[in-house]
mmCIF file of C-alpha atoms in Angstrom:
data_model
loop_
_atom_site.group_PDB
_atom_site.id
_atom_site.type_symbol
_atom_site.label_atom_id
_atom_site.label_comp_id
_atom_site.label_asym_id
_atom_site.label_seq_id
_atom_site.Cartn_x
_atom_site.Cartn_y
_atom_site.Cartn_z
ATOM 1 C CA MET X 2 -0.308 -27.946 29.900
ATOM 2 C CA TYR X 3 -2.945 -26.891 27.354
ATOM 3 C CA GLU X 4 -0.293 -25.376 25.087
ATOM 4 C CA GLU X 5 1.737 -28.588 25.262
ATOM 5 C CA LEU X 6 -1.294 -30.683 24.250
ATOM 6 C CA VAL X 7 -2.043 -28.343 21.343
ATOM 7 C CA ASP X 8 1.591 -28.440 20.194
ATOM 8 C CA LYS X 9 1.584 -32.242 20.387
ATOM 9 C CA LYS X 10 -1.576 -32.486 18.279
ATOM 10 C CA LEU X 11 -0.143 -30.102 15.705
ATOM 11 C CA GLN X 12 3.047 -32.137 15.603
ATOM 12 C CA ASN X 13 1.072 -35.349 15.046
ATOM 13 C CA ILE X 14 -0.797 -33.766 12.136
ATOM 14 C CA ILE X 15 2.408 -32.481 10.536
ATOM 15 C CA GLU X 16 4.104 -35.880 10.924
ATOM 16 C CA GLN X 17 1.190 -37.517 9.134
ATOM 17 C CA VAL X 18 1.457 -35.027 6.276
ATOM 18 C CA ILE X 19 5.195 -35.688 5.963
ATOM 19 C CA ALA X 20 4.615 -39.442 5.992
ATOM 20 C CA THR X 21 2.005 -39.114 3.239
ATOM 21 C CA LEU X 22 3.570 -36.485 0.965
ATOM 22 C CA GLY X 23 7.254 -36.545 1.809
ATOM 23 C CA LEU X 24 9.462 -33.442 1.863
ATOM 24 C CA PRO X 25 8.911 -30.621 1.168
ATOM 25 C CA CYS X 26 5.183 -30.528 1.842
ATOM 26 C CA ALA X 27 4.367 -27.017 3.053
ATOM 27 C CA GLY X 28 4.565 -23.358 2.257
ATOM 28 C CA SER X 29 5.418 -20.598 4.698
ATOM 29 C CA THR X 30 4.776 -16.918 5.319
ATOM 30 C CA GLY X 31 6.818 -14.785 7.652
ATOM 31 C CA ASP X 32 7.669 -11.216 8.496
ATOM 32 C CA ILE X 33 9.757 -9.185 10.895
ATOM 33 C CA TRP X 34 8.878 -5.783 12.269
ATOM 34 C CA SER X 35 10.014 -3.359 14.954
ATOM 35 C CA LEU X 36 8.293 -1.152 17.482
ATOM 36 C CA LYS X 37 8.157 2.550 16.635
ATOM 37 C CA SER X 38 10.767 3.082 19.319
ATOM 38 C CA CYS X 39 13.006 0.503 17.536
ATOM 39 C CA ARG X 40 13.766 -0.992 20.937
ATOM 40 C CA GLU X 41 12.373 -4.404 20.071
ATOM 41 C CA SER X 42 11.775 -6.488 16.957
ATOM 42 C CA PHE X 43 9.504 -9.475 16.459
ATOM 43 C CA TYR X 44 9.282 -12.306 13.952
ATOM 44 C CA CYS X 45 6.278 -14.442 13.073
ATOM 45 C CA LEU X 46 6.558 -17.636 11.014
ATOM 46 C CA ARG X 47 3.513 -19.484 9.758
ATOM 47 C CA LEU X 48 3.355 -22.729 7.771
ATOM 48 C CA SER X 49 0.657 -23.665 5.255
ATOM 49 C CA PHE X 50 -0.474 -27.244 4.605
ATOM 50 C CA VAL X 51 -3.266 -28.832 2.604
ATOM 51 C CA LEU X 52 -4.526 -31.821 4.610
ATOM 52 C CA ASP X 53 -6.340 -34.976 3.634
ATOM 53 C CA GLY X 54 -9.624 -34.733 5.528
ATOM 54 C CA ASP X 55 -9.800 -38.494 6.084
ATOM 55 C CA VAL X 56 -6.408 -38.502 7.810
ATOM 56 C CA LEU X 57 -7.340 -35.417 9.823
ATOM 57 C CA SER X 58 -10.543 -37.099 10.992
ATOM 58 C CA GLU X 59 -8.551 -40.068 12.284
ATOM 59 C CA ILE X 60 -6.205 -37.808 14.225
ATOM 60 C CA THR X 61 -8.838 -35.483 15.695
ATOM 61 C CA GLY X 62 -11.761 -37.897 15.955
ATOM 62 C CA ASP X 63 -13.976 -35.348 14.167
ATOM 63 C CA THR X 64 -15.773 -36.852 11.151
ATOM 64 C CA LYS X 65 -16.747 -33.487 9.626
ATOM 65 C CA TYR X 66 -13.449 -33.387 7.729
ATOM 66 C CA LYS X 67 -13.981 -36.669 5.860
ATOM 67 C CA GLY X 68 -13.820 -36.379 2.073
ATOM 68 C CA MET X 69 -12.429 -32.828 2.204
ATOM 69 C CA LEU X 70 -9.195 -30.978 1.588
ATOM 70 C CA VAL X 71 -8.506 -28.853 4.642
ATOM 71 C CA ASP X 72 -6.429 -25.661 4.850
ATOM 72 C CA PHE X 73 -4.081 -25.914 7.834
ATOM 73 C CA ALA X 74 -1.886 -22.898 8.649
ATOM 74 C CA PRO X 75 -0.361 -23.047 12.160
ATOM 75 C CA ILE X 76 1.873 -20.302 13.544
ATOM 76 C CA VAL X 77 5.033 -22.166 14.523
ATOM 77 C CA ALA X 78 6.967 -19.185 15.889
ATOM 78 C CA PHE X 79 6.119 -15.774 17.262
ATOM 79 C CA GLN X 80 8.915 -14.311 19.326
ATOM 80 C CA ARG X 81 11.246 -11.415 19.953
ATOM 81 C CA PHE X 82 14.026 -11.099 17.430
ATOM 82 C CA SER X 83 17.108 -10.318 19.481
ATOM 83 C CA ALA X 84 19.578 -9.647 16.633
ATOM 84 C CA SER X 85 20.301 -5.947 16.188
ATOM 85 C CA ARG X 86 20.483 -6.251 12.391
ATOM 86 C CA HIS X 87 17.959 -7.869 10.044
ATOM 87 C CA THR X 88 20.376 -9.149 7.416
ATOM 88 C CA GLY X 89 19.573 -12.056 5.138
ATOM 89 C CA ALA X 90 22.212 -14.233 6.788
ATOM 90 C CA ILE X 91 20.811 -13.613 10.281
ATOM 91 C CA LEU X 92 17.217 -14.207 9.140
ATOM 92 C CA GLY X 93 18.228 -17.388 7.325
ATOM 93 C CA ARG X 94 19.997 -18.839 10.367
ATOM 94 C CA TRP X 95 17.036 -17.918 12.595
ATOM 95 C CA LYS X 96 14.523 -19.613 10.280
ATOM 96 C CA GLU X 97 16.678 -22.729 9.994
ATOM 97 C CA ALA X 98 17.111 -22.959 13.778
ATOM 98 C CA THR X 99 13.396 -22.356 14.390
ATOM 99 C CA LEU X 100 12.309 -25.110 11.993
ATOM 100 C CA ASN X 101 14.991 -27.525 13.198
ATOM 101 C CA ASP X 102 14.014 -27.059 16.854
ATOM 102 C CA ARG X 103 10.486 -28.154 15.936
ATOM 103 C CA GLY X 104 11.573 -31.116 13.837
ATOM 104 C CA LEU X 105 10.534 -29.376 10.623
ATOM 105 C CA GLN X 106 13.753 -29.599 8.634
ATOM 106 C CA GLY X 107 13.056 -29.527 4.904
ATOM 107 C CA VAL X 108 9.297 -29.136 5.346
ATOM 108 C CA VAL X 109 9.027 -25.759 3.561
ATOM 109 C CA GLY X 110 9.254 -25.800 -0.222
ATOM 110 C CA LEU X 111 7.953 -22.302 -0.979
ATOM 111 C CA ALA X 112 8.125 -19.150 1.135
ATOM 112 C CA THR X 113 5.741 -16.280 0.341
ATOM 113 C CA GLU X 114 7.035 -12.983 1.723
ATOM 114 C CA ASP X 115 7.687 -9.405 0.700
ATOM 115 C CA GLY X 116 10.383 -8.786 -1.873
ATOM 116 C CA ALA X 117 13.047 -7.389 0.457
ATOM 117 C CA SER X 118 16.589 -8.485 -0.391
ATOM 118 C CA ASN X 119 17.172 -9.912 3.094
ATOM 119 C CA ASN X 120 14.205 -12.266 2.661
ATOM 120 C CA LYS X 121 15.536 -13.433 -0.692
ATOM 121 C CA LYS X 122 18.953 -14.191 0.780
ATOM 122 C CA ALA X 123 17.449 -15.895 3.850
ATOM 123 C CA ASN X 124 15.435 -18.265 1.676
ATOM 124 C CA ARG X 125 18.469 -19.088 -0.447
ATOM 125 C CA ILE X 126 20.296 -20.033 2.755
ATOM 126 C CA CYS X 127 17.353 -22.230 3.784
ATOM 127 C CA GLY X 128 17.203 -23.848 0.336
ATOM 128 C CA GLN X 129 13.609 -22.696 -0.193
ATOM 129 C CA ASP X 130 11.966 -21.290 -3.292
ATOM 130 C CA MET X 131 10.343 -17.896 -2.798
ATOM 131 C CA MET X 132 7.595 -15.805 -4.327
ATOM 132 C CA VAL X 133 6.575 -12.245 -3.502
ATOM 133 C CA CYS X 134 3.081 -11.947 -2.026
ATOM 134 C CA VAL X 135 0.425 -10.438 -4.292
ATOM 135 C CA PRO X 136 -0.114 -7.153 -2.366
ATOM 136 C CA HIS X 137 3.631 -6.429 -2.367
ATOM 137 C CA ASP X 138 3.906 -7.298 -6.061
ATOM 138 C CA ILE X 139 1.025 -4.946 -6.840
ATOM 139 C CA ALA X 140 2.707 -2.247 -4.763
ATOM 140 C CA ARG X 141 5.982 -2.725 -6.636
ATOM 141 C CA ALA X 142 4.232 -2.538 -9.995
ATOM 142 C CA VAL X 143 2.287 0.593 -9.038
ATOM 143 C CA LEU X 144 5.341 2.421 -7.691
ATOM 144 C CA TYR X 145 7.296 1.677 -10.883
ATOM 145 C CA ALA X 146 4.321 2.600 -13.067
ATOM 146 C CA CYS X 147 3.813 5.887 -11.214
ATOM 147 C CA GLY X 148 7.449 6.934 -11.529
ATOM 148 C CA GLN X 149 7.985 6.719 -7.787
ATOM 149 C CA THR X 150 10.935 4.329 -7.983
ATOM 150 C CA GLY X 151 13.328 2.930 -10.541
ATOM 151 C CA LYS X 152 15.998 4.671 -12.591
ATOM 152 C CA PRO X 153 15.464 5.771 -15.232
ATOM 153 C CA SER X 154 11.876 6.587 -14.343
ATOM 154 C CA LYS X 155 9.264 4.595 -16.259
ATOM 155 C CA ASN X 156 6.755 7.443 -15.989
ATOM 156 C CA SER X 157 8.482 10.746 -15.332
ATOM 157 C CA GLU X 158 5.386 12.805 -16.253
ATOM 158 C CA LEU X 159 3.239 11.097 -13.647
ATOM 159 C CA GLY X 160 6.102 11.219 -11.160
ATOM 160 C CA LEU X 161 6.343 14.990 -11.558
ATOM 161 C CA PHE X 162 2.589 15.420 -11.158
ATOM 162 C CA LEU X 163 2.561 13.318 -7.960
ATOM 163 C CA SER X 164 5.459 15.387 -6.651
ATOM 164 C CA ARG X 165 3.506 18.602 -7.262
ATOM 165 C CA SER X 166 0.424 17.087 -5.683
ATOM 166 C CA SER X 167 2.381 16.008 -2.615
ATOM 167 C CA LYS X 168 3.745 19.514 -2.173
ATOM 168 C CA GLN X 169 0.217 20.910 -2.345
ATOM 169 C CA SER X 170 -1.020 18.446 0.271
ATOM 170 C CA ALA X 171 1.916 19.147 2.577
ATOM 171 C CA SER X 172 1.072 22.876 2.552
ATOM 172 C CA PHE X 173 -1.726 22.276 5.036
ATOM 173 C CA SER X 174 0.553 20.596 7.553
ATOM 174 C CA ARG X 175 3.070 23.474 7.187
ATOM 175 C CA SER X 176 0.603 26.319 7.750
ATOM 176 C CA VAL X 177 -2.017 26.666 10.493
ATOM 177 C CA VAL X 178 -3.610 29.504 8.506
ATOM 178 C CA ALA X 179 -3.998 27.375 5.373
ATOM 179 C CA ASN X 180 -5.311 24.494 7.460
ATOM 180 C CA GLN X 181 -7.973 26.685 9.053
ATOM 181 C CA ALA X 182 -8.859 28.190 5.669
ATOM 182 C CA LEU X 183 -9.393 24.708 4.239
ATOM 183 C CA ARG X 184 -11.738 23.795 7.065
ATOM 184 C CA GLN X 185 -13.650 27.070 6.764
ATOM 185 C CA ALA X 186 -14.044 26.653 3.005
ATOM 186 C CA GLN X 187 -15.679 23.257 3.573
ATOM 187 C CA LEU X 188 -18.000 24.651 6.246
ATOM 188 C CA ASP X 189 -19.011 27.515 3.944
ATOM 189 C CA ALA X 190 -19.739 25.089 1.095
ATOM 190 C CA ARG X 191 -22.011 22.837 3.179
ATOM 191 C CA ALA X 192 -24.290 24.296 5.832
ATOM 192 C CA ASP X 193 -24.962 20.846 7.332
ATOM 193 C CA LEU X 194 -21.245 20.006 7.781
ATOM 194 C CA LYS X 195 -19.859 19.874 11.314
ATOM 195 C CA GLU X 196 -16.336 20.912 12.267
ATOM 196 C CA HIS X 197 -15.233 17.346 13.031
ATOM 197 C CA GLN X 198 -16.458 16.164 9.620
ATOM 198 C CA CYS X 199 -14.062 18.359 7.665
ATOM 199 C CA LEU X 200 -11.578 16.466 5.505
ATOM 200 C CA MET X 201 -7.869 17.160 5.301
ATOM 201 C CA THR X 202 -5.414 16.457 2.523
ATOM 202 C CA LYS X 203 -3.359 13.254 2.348
ATOM 203 C CA THR X 204 0.281 12.961 1.318
ATOM 204 C CA LYS X 205 2.036 10.136 -0.481
ATOM 205 C CA ASN X 206 4.128 7.740 1.557
ATOM 206 C CA LYS X 207 7.427 6.010 0.775
ATOM 207 C CA THR X 208 6.342 2.527 1.786
ATOM 208 C CA ARG X 209 2.534 2.544 1.689
ATOM 209 C CA TRP X 210 1.597 3.123 -1.951
ATOM 210 C CA LEU X 211 -2.102 3.359 -1.072
ATOM 211 C CA GLY X 212 -1.211 6.848 0.115
ATOM 212 C CA LEU X 213 -0.982 7.809 -3.571
ATOM 213 C CA TRP X 214 -4.625 6.840 -4.082
ATOM 214 C CA SER X 215 -5.677 8.574 -0.839
ATOM 215 C CA MET X 216 -3.913 11.777 -1.892
ATOM 216 C CA CYS X 217 -5.628 11.840 -5.302
ATOM 217 C CA ASN X 218 -8.979 10.905 -3.772
ATOM 218 C CA ARG X 219 -8.845 13.821 -1.310
ATOM 219 C CA ASN X 220 -7.743 16.226 -4.029
ATOM 220 C CA ARG X 221 -10.906 15.375 -5.972
ATOM 221 C CA ARG X 222 -13.275 15.403 -3.008
ATOM 222 C CA ILE X 223 -12.148 18.749 -1.579
ATOM 223 C CA GLY X 224 -10.523 20.265 -4.681
ATOM 224 C CA PRO X 225 -12.531 23.529 -4.742
ATOM 225 C CA GLU X 226 -11.880 24.099 -1.029
ATOM 226 C CA ILE X 227 -8.143 23.421 -1.504
ATOM 227 C CA ARG X 228 -8.033 26.046 -4.248
ATOM 228 C CA ILE X 229 -9.915 28.586 -2.124
ATOM 229 C CA ALA X 230 -7.643 27.992 0.876
ATOM 230 C CA LEU X 231 -4.433 28.394 -1.134
ATOM 231 C CA THR X 232 -5.423 31.116 -3.630
ATOM 232 C CA GLY X 233 -8.712 32.663 -2.498
ATOM 233 C CA HIS X 234 -10.579 31.524 -5.629
ATOM 234 C CA THR X 235 -12.306 28.289 -6.661
ATOM 235 C CA ASP X 236 -10.461 28.279 -9.988
ATOM 236 C CA GLY X 237 -7.098 28.194 -8.186
ATOM 237 C CA VAL X 238 -5.792 31.406 -9.762
ATOM 238 C CA CYS X 239 -4.410 33.884 -7.237
ATOM 239 C CA VAL X 240 -4.777 37.566 -8.127
ATOM 240 C CA GLU X 241 -1.708 38.472 -6.066
ATOM 241 C CA THR X 242 1.573 38.886 -7.908
ATOM 242 C CA PRO X 243 4.160 36.456 -6.501
ATOM 243 C CA ALA X 244 7.024 38.036 -4.614
ATOM 244 C CA CYS X 245 10.615 37.494 -5.635
ATOM 245 C CA PRO X 246 11.968 34.309 -4.058
ATOM 246 C CA VAL X 247 14.631 34.715 -1.384
ATOM 247 C CA ARG X 248 17.077 32.877 -3.664
ATOM 248 C CA PRO X 249 16.739 32.284 -7.418
ATOM 249 C CA PRO X 250 15.300 28.899 -8.522
ATOM 250 C CA SER X 251 17.881 26.137 -8.693
ATOM 251 C CA GLY X 252 16.409 24.138 -11.593
ATOM 252 C CA GLY X 253 13.921 21.407 -12.444
ATOM 253 C CA GLU X 254 12.412 18.600 -10.450
ATOM 254 C CA ASP X 255 13.026 14.892 -10.733
ATOM 255 C CA GLY X 256 9.797 12.920 -10.940
ATOM 256 C CA SER X 257 11.386 9.775 -9.518
ATOM 257 C CA ASP X 258 12.039 11.336 -6.099
ATOM 258 C CA ASP X 259 10.626 9.708 -2.975
ATOM 259 C CA ASP X 260 10.074 12.974 -1.056
ATOM 260 C CA ASP X 261 6.955 12.141 0.916
ATOM 261 C CA GLU X 262 7.023 15.455 2.786
ATOM 262 C CA GLY X 263 6.570 17.385 -0.442
ATOM 263 C CA SER X 264 9.146 20.121 0.313
ATOM 264 C CA ASP X 265 11.751 21.598 -2.042
ATOM 265 C CA SER X 266 14.176 24.473 -1.721
ATOM 266 C CA ASP X 267 12.768 26.544 -4.614
ATOM 267 C CA GLY X 268 9.224 26.358 -3.283
ATOM 268 C CA ASP X 269 10.409 27.171 0.222
ATOM 269 C CA ASP X 270 12.264 30.227 -1.093
ATOM 270 C CA GLN X 271 9.100 31.386 -2.895
ATOM 271 C CA GLU X 272 7.048 30.902 0.256
ATOM 272 C CA GLU X 273 9.580 32.844 2.319
ATOM 273 C CA GLY X 274 9.552 35.672 -0.206
ATOM 274 C CA ASN X 275 5.729 35.765 -0.221
ATOM 275 C CA ARG X 276 5.590 35.884 3.556
ATOM 276 C CA ALA X 277 8.244 38.603 3.748
ATOM 277 C CA SER X 278 6.189 40.665 1.285
ATOM 278 C CA GLY X 279 3.016 40.248 3.351
ATOM 279 C CA LYS X 280 1.116 38.265 0.729
ATOM 280 C CA ALA X 281 -2.335 37.066 1.836
ATOM 281 C CA PHE X 282 -1.784 33.709 0.142
ATOM 282 C CA PRO X 283 1.906 32.836 0.587
ATOM 283 C CA LEU X 284 1.332 29.220 -0.495
ATOM 284 C CA SER X 285 -0.565 29.973 -3.710
ATOM 285 C CA HIS X 286 2.350 28.601 -5.784
ATOM 286 C CA ARG X 287 1.635 25.167 -4.257
ATOM 287 C CA CYS X 288 -1.878 24.988 -5.722
ATOM 288 C CA LEU X 289 -2.299 22.589 -8.627
ATOM 289 C CA SER X 290 -3.494 23.962 -11.934
ATOM 290 C CA GLN X 291 -6.894 23.104 -13.395
ATOM 291 C CA GLU X 292 -5.149 20.724 -15.798
ATOM 292 C CA ASP X 293 -3.383 19.060 -12.870
ATOM 293 C CA PHE X 294 -6.709 18.550 -11.116
ATOM 294 C CA ARG X 295 -8.007 16.798 -14.244
ATOM 295 C CA LEU X 296 -4.898 14.621 -14.283
ATOM 296 C CA ASN X 297 -5.545 13.935 -10.610
ATOM 297 C CA ASP X 298 -8.911 12.354 -11.438
ATOM 298 C CA ILE X 299 -7.297 10.110 -14.046
ATOM 299 C CA ALA X 300 -4.528 9.078 -11.652
ATOM 300 C CA GLU X 301 -7.053 8.227 -8.927
ATOM 301 C CA SER X 302 -9.123 6.189 -11.371
ATOM 302 C CA LEU X 303 -6.171 4.119 -12.577
ATOM 303 C CA LEU X 304 -4.994 3.546 -9.000
ATOM 304 C CA ASP X 305 -8.461 2.432 -7.915
ATOM 305 C CA ARG X 306 -8.287 -1.094 -9.410
ATOM 306 C CA PRO X 307 -4.993 -2.140 -7.787
ATOM 307 C CA ARG X 308 -6.266 -0.625 -4.530
ATOM 308 C CA GLU X 309 -9.458 -2.692 -4.662
ATOM 309 C CA LEU X 310 -7.554 -5.879 -5.415
ATOM 310 C CA THR X 311 -5.036 -5.259 -2.626
ATOM 311 C CA LEU X 312 -7.832 -4.775 -0.101
ATOM 312 C CA LEU X 313 -9.708 -7.874 -1.314
ATOM 313 C CA VAL X 314 -6.615 -10.084 -1.149
ATOM 314 C CA GLN X 315 -6.064 -9.069 2.481
ATOM 315 C CA ASP X 316 -9.727 -9.187 3.493
ATOM 316 C CA GLU X 317 -10.662 -11.354 6.458
ATOM 317 C CA HIS X 318 -13.696 -13.551 5.843
ATOM 318 C CA LYS X 319 -15.898 -13.288 8.888
ATOM 319 C CA GLY X 320 -16.548 -16.620 10.546
ATOM 320 C CA LEU X 321 -13.607 -18.437 8.970
ATOM 321 C CA GLY X 322 -10.844 -16.785 10.956
ATOM 322 C CA PHE X 323 -8.095 -17.462 8.406
ATOM 323 C CA GLY X 324 -7.686 -13.921 7.083
ATOM 324 C CA GLU X 325 -6.209 -14.987 3.737
ATOM 325 C CA GLY X 326 -8.796 -13.110 1.660
ATOM 326 C CA LEU X 327 -9.220 -14.174 -1.956
ATOM 327 C CA ASP X 328 -8.066 -17.639 -2.975
ATOM 328 C CA LEU X 329 -5.306 -18.039 -5.538
ATOM 329 C CA GLY X 330 -7.561 -18.752 -8.524
ATOM 330 C CA VAL X 331 -9.807 -15.725 -7.976
ATOM 331 C CA THR X 332 -6.768 -13.530 -7.333
ATOM 332 C CA TYR X 333 -5.228 -14.610 -10.651
ATOM 333 C CA LEU X 334 -8.512 -13.892 -12.431
ATOM 334 C CA TYR X 335 -8.690 -10.406 -10.921
ATOM 335 C CA LEU X 336 -5.057 -9.730 -11.854
ATOM 336 C CA THR X 337 -5.802 -10.741 -15.452
ATOM 337 C CA VAL X 338 -8.808 -8.418 -15.626
ATOM 338 C CA MET X 339 -6.787 -5.565 -14.118
ATOM 339 C CA ARG X 340 -3.980 -6.138 -16.615
ATOM 340 C CA ASP X 341 -6.432 -5.982 -19.530
ATOM 341 C CA GLU X 342 -7.975 -2.776 -18.168
ATOM 342 C CA MET X 343 -4.573 -1.151 -17.850
ATOM 343 C CA LEU X 344 -3.807 -1.973 -21.498
ATOM 344 C CA ALA X 345 -7.160 -0.737 -22.811
ATOM 345 C CA ASP X 346 -7.384 2.377 -24.987
ATOM 346 C CA ARG X 347 -10.407 3.613 -23.032
ATOM 347 C CA VAL X 348 -10.794 3.392 -19.271
ATOM 348 C CA GLU X 349 -13.322 4.474 -16.654
ATOM 349 C CA ILE X 350 -12.513 7.889 -15.167
ATOM 350 C CA VAL X 351 -14.092 9.276 -12.006
ATOM 351 C CA SER X 352 -15.176 12.909 -11.808
ATOM 352 C CA GLY X 353 -17.277 15.143 -9.610
ATOM 353 C CA ARG X 354 -17.875 14.614 -5.927
ATOM 354 C CA ASN X 355 -20.658 13.771 -3.492
ATOM 355 C CA GLU X 356 -23.976 13.679 -5.392
ATOM 356 C CA THR X 357 -22.317 14.621 -8.703
ATOM 357 C CA GLU X 358 -19.695 11.863 -8.589
ATOM 358 C CA THR X 359 -19.753 9.775 -11.758
ATOM 359 C CA TRP X 360 -17.603 7.268 -13.645
ATOM 360 C CA LYS X 361 -17.273 7.820 -17.387
ATOM 361 C CA VAL X 362 -15.447 5.884 -20.095
ATOM 362 C CA ALA X 363 -12.735 8.107 -21.532
ATOM 363 C CA ILE X 364 -9.309 8.086 -23.171
ATOM 364 C CA PRO X 365 -6.638 8.913 -20.553
ATOM 365 C CA PHE X 366 -3.672 11.134 -21.229
ATOM 366 C CA PRO X 367 -0.795 8.862 -22.369
ATOM 367 C CA PRO X 368 1.623 9.889 -19.584
ATOM 368 C CA LEU X 369 -0.865 8.721 -16.967
ATOM 369 C CA HIS X 370 -1.804 5.438 -18.598
ATOM 370 C CA THR X 371 -0.266 2.754 -16.395
ATOM 371 C CA SER X 372 0.100 0.033 -19.014
ATOM 372 C CA VAL X 373 3.565 -0.570 -17.565
ATOM 373 C CA LEU X 374 1.750 -2.525 -14.837
ATOM 374 C CA ALA X 375 1.072 -5.477 -17.127
ATOM 375 C CA PRO X 376 4.615 -6.810 -17.753
ATOM 376 C CA LEU X 377 5.388 -6.595 -14.042
ATOM 377 C CA TYR X 378 2.601 -9.092 -13.288
ATOM 378 C CA PHE X 379 3.017 -11.642 -16.083
#
């Protein structure tokens, strides 16, 4: 009974908005996702209105809304998605049926969703304009700028570095010995550190670009310990002579790959040869060079701004309960500032760690300068 009363009140409010503004008069956000088991999928559809506070006061009897513009964003559908495929045609028909069942035909003028092709097709079927949400647009720009997607690669040098870095990080999930050595190196460096406080490396991820920042951040924070664990020395230079690989190298790497596990046949052959020869540090070839560690700091620094903005946009303001984060005007301002920073000749670069961590203004190496971000935003 309570749900029916709430639905009726929501319907009354929406009808008043339609009567005042006509059609379309709302935006929408929606997404579909599946359980890890892939046994069930769910879809959530939410509408966004801007209400006249005077009209809202008449409907609700609450005078606190008078003279205000009120954000109104009801969830109109949250249900299991029974279709086995998530094609644009199926999504479009589902959205149309959902809105029609609630008497909301033609209400939505603009849908804000991720940039997946099925969403684009679904909105064309529904006759709705569409824009990609800011966090997904930032993610798309960063992945292109970092050489992680797109052919030809827009930044092959950075793509190759991130590939090498990912292979280094993955070493510690491939070897229990290297993992234990990394922990022990951290305990030896800090007498006050407890076992559970030891940090582990992070690897990049195909869909969550923030994994790129996390990987670079960990490389900086535990860089000396990574080098000790993989080579036995803080400078990352192993005194052992590498063994002959099991098979000869097959060729170069492609920086635009999306290999989030960080494995490759040549490196695996080298590792196998090192282990067969009884080398103490069979994964030493995975350790980044000193130059790569310097590039790592630059990459982390340039990824830090889009990371901050992404987190701010999605931040939930305590007490309001909306969870929309930054408003549109502030978001645009931040995007403009970030664009200008990415185009600058000198940028802030982080270095050091713990008490010695500092940010300094410096000139980045051209291959790592992500000025390609700017045209993807504006």
